[in-house]
Amino acid sequence: MNILVQLLVILFVFISSANQAQELVLHKKSNLKRQVIIDLESDLVIISGDAVFRSNVVSFTDSSLFIKVSEPTGIDTFRIVWRNEHRKDTVYYSKMEYVNKELLFANIDMIKIPRFKNQKWLELPSWLLFGAAFNLLGLPFAAIINQGDSFDEWAKVEVSLIVLSVPPILIGISLIKYDTKEKWNIVNQKKIVKN
């Protein structure tokens, strides 16, 4: 009977743990009900001591998280660059490899999270800004050909394209700062997944 109870307890623990997933959450110290779930797929800016890392979270435990960083391997290599048929330069560089770096929650000073998870909507303002920058090359030619008649109209169109495209881009690529030393705690939280 005792073995049967132990088997049932182990089976119950296994089934209940199979339906739980973990997520990385920021809890506000002054208001524990306020929390921010960290998207593990997005590029985060993590400030730890005097180092700044821009990477996504590979994995995490109860007290640390792992990010992918590039580090030199200690192997130097070179590449020959031909400037013209008589002159060549040799460029030396160090080979880099990606490794998983562990950062303790206690050592992380600040985390910056992108304001928007889906930044696909930034394509239209980006194309408008690219078109405005490309059309600036034709601005002097329009002034020379038309003796300044259409220069004012062209400049107004360029300014309006820039004014319409720059603010959405700046808002879309902005990051939200979370000070983990003063105001926020990083917590590994379990959530129940319903099938």
Coordinates of C-alpha atoms in Angstrom, one line a residue:
M1 CA 0.0 0.0 0.0
N2 CA 2.9 2.4 0.9
I3 CA 4.5 1.8 -2.5
L4 CA 1.2 2.5 -4.3
V5 CA 0.8 5.8 -2.5
Q6 CA 4.4 6.8 -3.4
L7 CA 3.8 5.9 -7.1
L8 CA 0.6 7.9 -7.1
V9 CA 2.4 10.9 -5.6
I10 CA 5.2 10.7 -8.1
L11 CA 2.8 10.4 -11.0
F12 CA 0.7 13.4 -9.7
V13 CA 3.9 15.5 -9.4
F14 CA 5.0 14.5 -12.8
I15 CA 1.7 15.3 -14.5
S16 CA 1.3 18.7 -12.7
S17 CA 4.9 19.7 -13.5
A18 CA 4.4 18.8 -17.2
N19 CA 1.7 21.4 -17.5
Q20 CA 3.8 24.2 -16.1
A21 CA 6.0 26.4 -18.2
Q22 CA 8.4 29.0 -16.9
E23 CA 8.5 32.7 -17.8
L24 CA 10.9 35.5 -16.9
V25 CA 9.0 38.3 -15.2
L26 CA 9.8 41.7 -13.7
H27 CA 8.0 42.5 -10.5
K28 CA 7.8 46.1 -9.2
K29 CA 9.2 46.3 -5.7
S30 CA 6.6 48.9 -4.5
N31 CA 3.6 47.2 -6.1
L32 CA 3.9 43.4 -6.5
K33 CA 0.8 43.2 -8.6
R34 CA 2.5 45.1 -11.3
Q35 CA 4.5 42.8 -13.5
V36 CA 6.1 42.8 -16.9
I37 CA 6.6 39.5 -18.8
I38 CA 9.9 39.5 -20.7
D39 CA 9.7 38.3 -24.3
L40 CA 12.6 35.9 -24.7
E41 CA 12.6 36.2 -28.5
S42 CA 13.2 40.0 -28.5
D43 CA 16.5 41.7 -28.4
L44 CA 17.1 43.0 -24.9
V45 CA 19.7 45.5 -23.7
I46 CA 21.1 44.2 -20.4
I47 CA 23.4 46.5 -18.4
S48 CA 25.4 44.6 -15.8
G49 CA 28.1 46.5 -14.0
D50 CA 30.3 48.2 -16.6
A51 CA 29.2 45.8 -19.5
V52 CA 26.3 46.3 -21.9
F53 CA 24.9 43.3 -23.7
R54 CA 22.4 43.3 -26.6
S55 CA 21.0 39.8 -27.0
N56 CA 18.0 37.7 -26.5
V57 CA 17.7 35.3 -23.5
V58 CA 18.7 31.8 -24.4
S59 CA 17.6 30.2 -21.2
F60 CA 17.2 31.0 -17.5
T61 CA 17.2 29.5 -14.0
D62 CA 15.9 30.7 -10.7
S63 CA 18.8 33.0 -10.1
S64 CA 20.5 33.7 -13.5
L65 CA 19.9 34.0 -17.2
F66 CA 22.0 33.0 -20.1
I67 CA 22.5 35.2 -23.1
K68 CA 24.4 34.6 -26.4
V69 CA 27.5 36.9 -26.8
S70 CA 30.5 36.8 -29.1
E71 CA 33.9 36.4 -27.6
P72 CA 37.3 36.3 -29.3
T73 CA 38.8 32.8 -29.6
G74 CA 42.4 33.9 -29.3
I75 CA 43.0 32.8 -32.9
D76 CA 44.1 35.7 -35.2
T77 CA 43.7 35.4 -38.9
F78 CA 44.3 37.7 -41.8
R79 CA 42.9 38.6 -45.1
I80 CA 44.6 40.1 -48.1
V81 CA 42.8 43.1 -49.6
W82 CA 43.9 44.2 -53.1
R83 CA 43.6 48.0 -53.5
N84 CA 44.7 47.9 -57.2
E85 CA 46.9 45.6 -59.2
H86 CA 50.1 46.8 -57.7
R87 CA 49.1 47.4 -54.0
K88 CA 47.8 45.0 -51.5
D89 CA 47.0 45.3 -47.8
T90 CA 46.9 42.7 -45.1
V91 CA 44.1 43.0 -42.6
Y92 CA 44.5 41.1 -39.3
Y93 CA 41.4 40.3 -37.2
S94 CA 40.5 38.0 -34.4
K95 CA 38.0 35.2 -34.9
M96 CA 34.9 35.4 -32.8
E97 CA 32.6 32.6 -31.6
Y98 CA 29.2 32.8 -29.9
V99 CA 29.1 31.5 -26.4
N100 CA 26.4 31.5 -23.7
K101 CA 27.2 33.9 -20.9
E102 CA 25.6 33.5 -17.5
L103 CA 24.4 36.7 -15.8
L104 CA 23.2 36.5 -12.2
F105 CA 19.9 38.4 -11.4
A106 CA 21.7 40.2 -8.6
N107 CA 24.4 41.6 -10.9
I108 CA 22.0 43.0 -13.5
D109 CA 21.5 46.8 -13.1
M110 CA 19.1 47.5 -15.9
I111 CA 17.1 45.8 -18.6
K112 CA 15.8 47.6 -21.6
I113 CA 12.9 46.0 -23.5
P114 CA 11.6 47.0 -26.9
R115 CA 8.4 49.1 -26.6
F116 CA 6.6 47.1 -29.4
K117 CA 7.0 43.3 -29.9
N118 CA 5.9 43.5 -33.5
Q119 CA 7.8 46.2 -35.4
K120 CA 6.5 45.2 -38.9
W121 CA 4.5 48.5 -39.0
L122 CA 7.8 50.5 -39.1
E123 CA 8.3 49.5 -42.8
L124 CA 6.1 52.2 -44.2
P125 CA 7.8 55.1 -42.3
S126 CA 11.2 53.6 -43.1
W127 CA 10.4 53.5 -46.9
L128 CA 9.1 57.1 -46.7
L129 CA 12.3 58.2 -45.0
F130 CA 14.4 56.3 -47.5
G131 CA 12.5 57.9 -50.4
A132 CA 13.0 61.4 -48.8
A133 CA 16.7 60.8 -48.4
F134 CA 17.0 59.5 -52.0
N135 CA 15.0 62.4 -53.4
L136 CA 17.3 64.9 -51.6
L137 CA 19.9 64.0 -54.2
G138 CA 17.7 65.3 -57.0
L139 CA 17.0 68.6 -55.2
P140 CA 19.9 70.6 -56.6
F141 CA 19.1 69.3 -60.1
A142 CA 15.5 70.5 -59.8
A143 CA 16.7 73.9 -58.7
I144 CA 19.1 74.2 -61.7
I145 CA 16.7 73.0 -64.3
N146 CA 13.7 75.0 -63.3
Q147 CA 15.6 78.1 -62.0
G148 CA 14.0 77.7 -58.5
D149 CA 10.3 77.6 -59.6
S150 CA 9.6 74.1 -58.4
F151 CA 12.4 74.1 -55.8
D152 CA 10.1 75.4 -53.0
E153 CA 7.4 72.8 -53.8
W154 CA 10.1 70.0 -53.9
A155 CA 11.5 71.1 -50.6
K156 CA 8.0 71.2 -49.0
V157 CA 7.4 67.6 -50.1
E158 CA 10.8 66.5 -48.8
V159 CA 10.2 68.2 -45.4
S160 CA 6.7 66.7 -45.1
L161 CA 8.0 63.2 -45.9
I162 CA 10.7 63.6 -43.2
V163 CA 8.2 65.0 -40.7
L164 CA 5.8 62.1 -41.3
S165 CA 8.4 59.4 -41.1
V166 CA 10.9 60.3 -38.4
P167 CA 8.6 60.4 -35.3
P168 CA 7.0 57.0 -35.8
I169 CA 10.4 55.5 -36.4
L170 CA 11.8 57.0 -33.2
I171 CA 8.8 55.8 -31.2
G172 CA 8.9 52.4 -32.7
I173 CA 12.5 51.7 -32.0
S174 CA 12.4 53.1 -28.5
L175 CA 13.2 50.9 -25.4
I176 CA 11.5 50.8 -22.0
K177 CA 14.0 50.9 -19.1
Y178 CA 13.6 48.8 -16.0
D179 CA 16.0 49.5 -13.2
T180 CA 16.5 46.2 -11.5
K181 CA 18.7 47.6 -8.7
E182 CA 16.2 50.1 -7.3
K183 CA 12.6 49.5 -8.6
W184 CA 12.2 46.0 -10.2
N185 CA 12.9 42.4 -9.3
I186 CA 13.7 39.7 -11.9
V187 CA 11.7 36.5 -11.1
N188 CA 11.5 33.1 -12.7
Q189 CA 7.7 32.5 -12.5
K190 CA 5.8 29.3 -13.3
K191 CA 2.6 29.5 -15.3
I192 CA 0.1 26.8 -15.8
V193 CA -0.4 25.8 -19.4
K194 CA -3.9 24.7 -20.3
N195 CA -4.2 22.1 -23.0

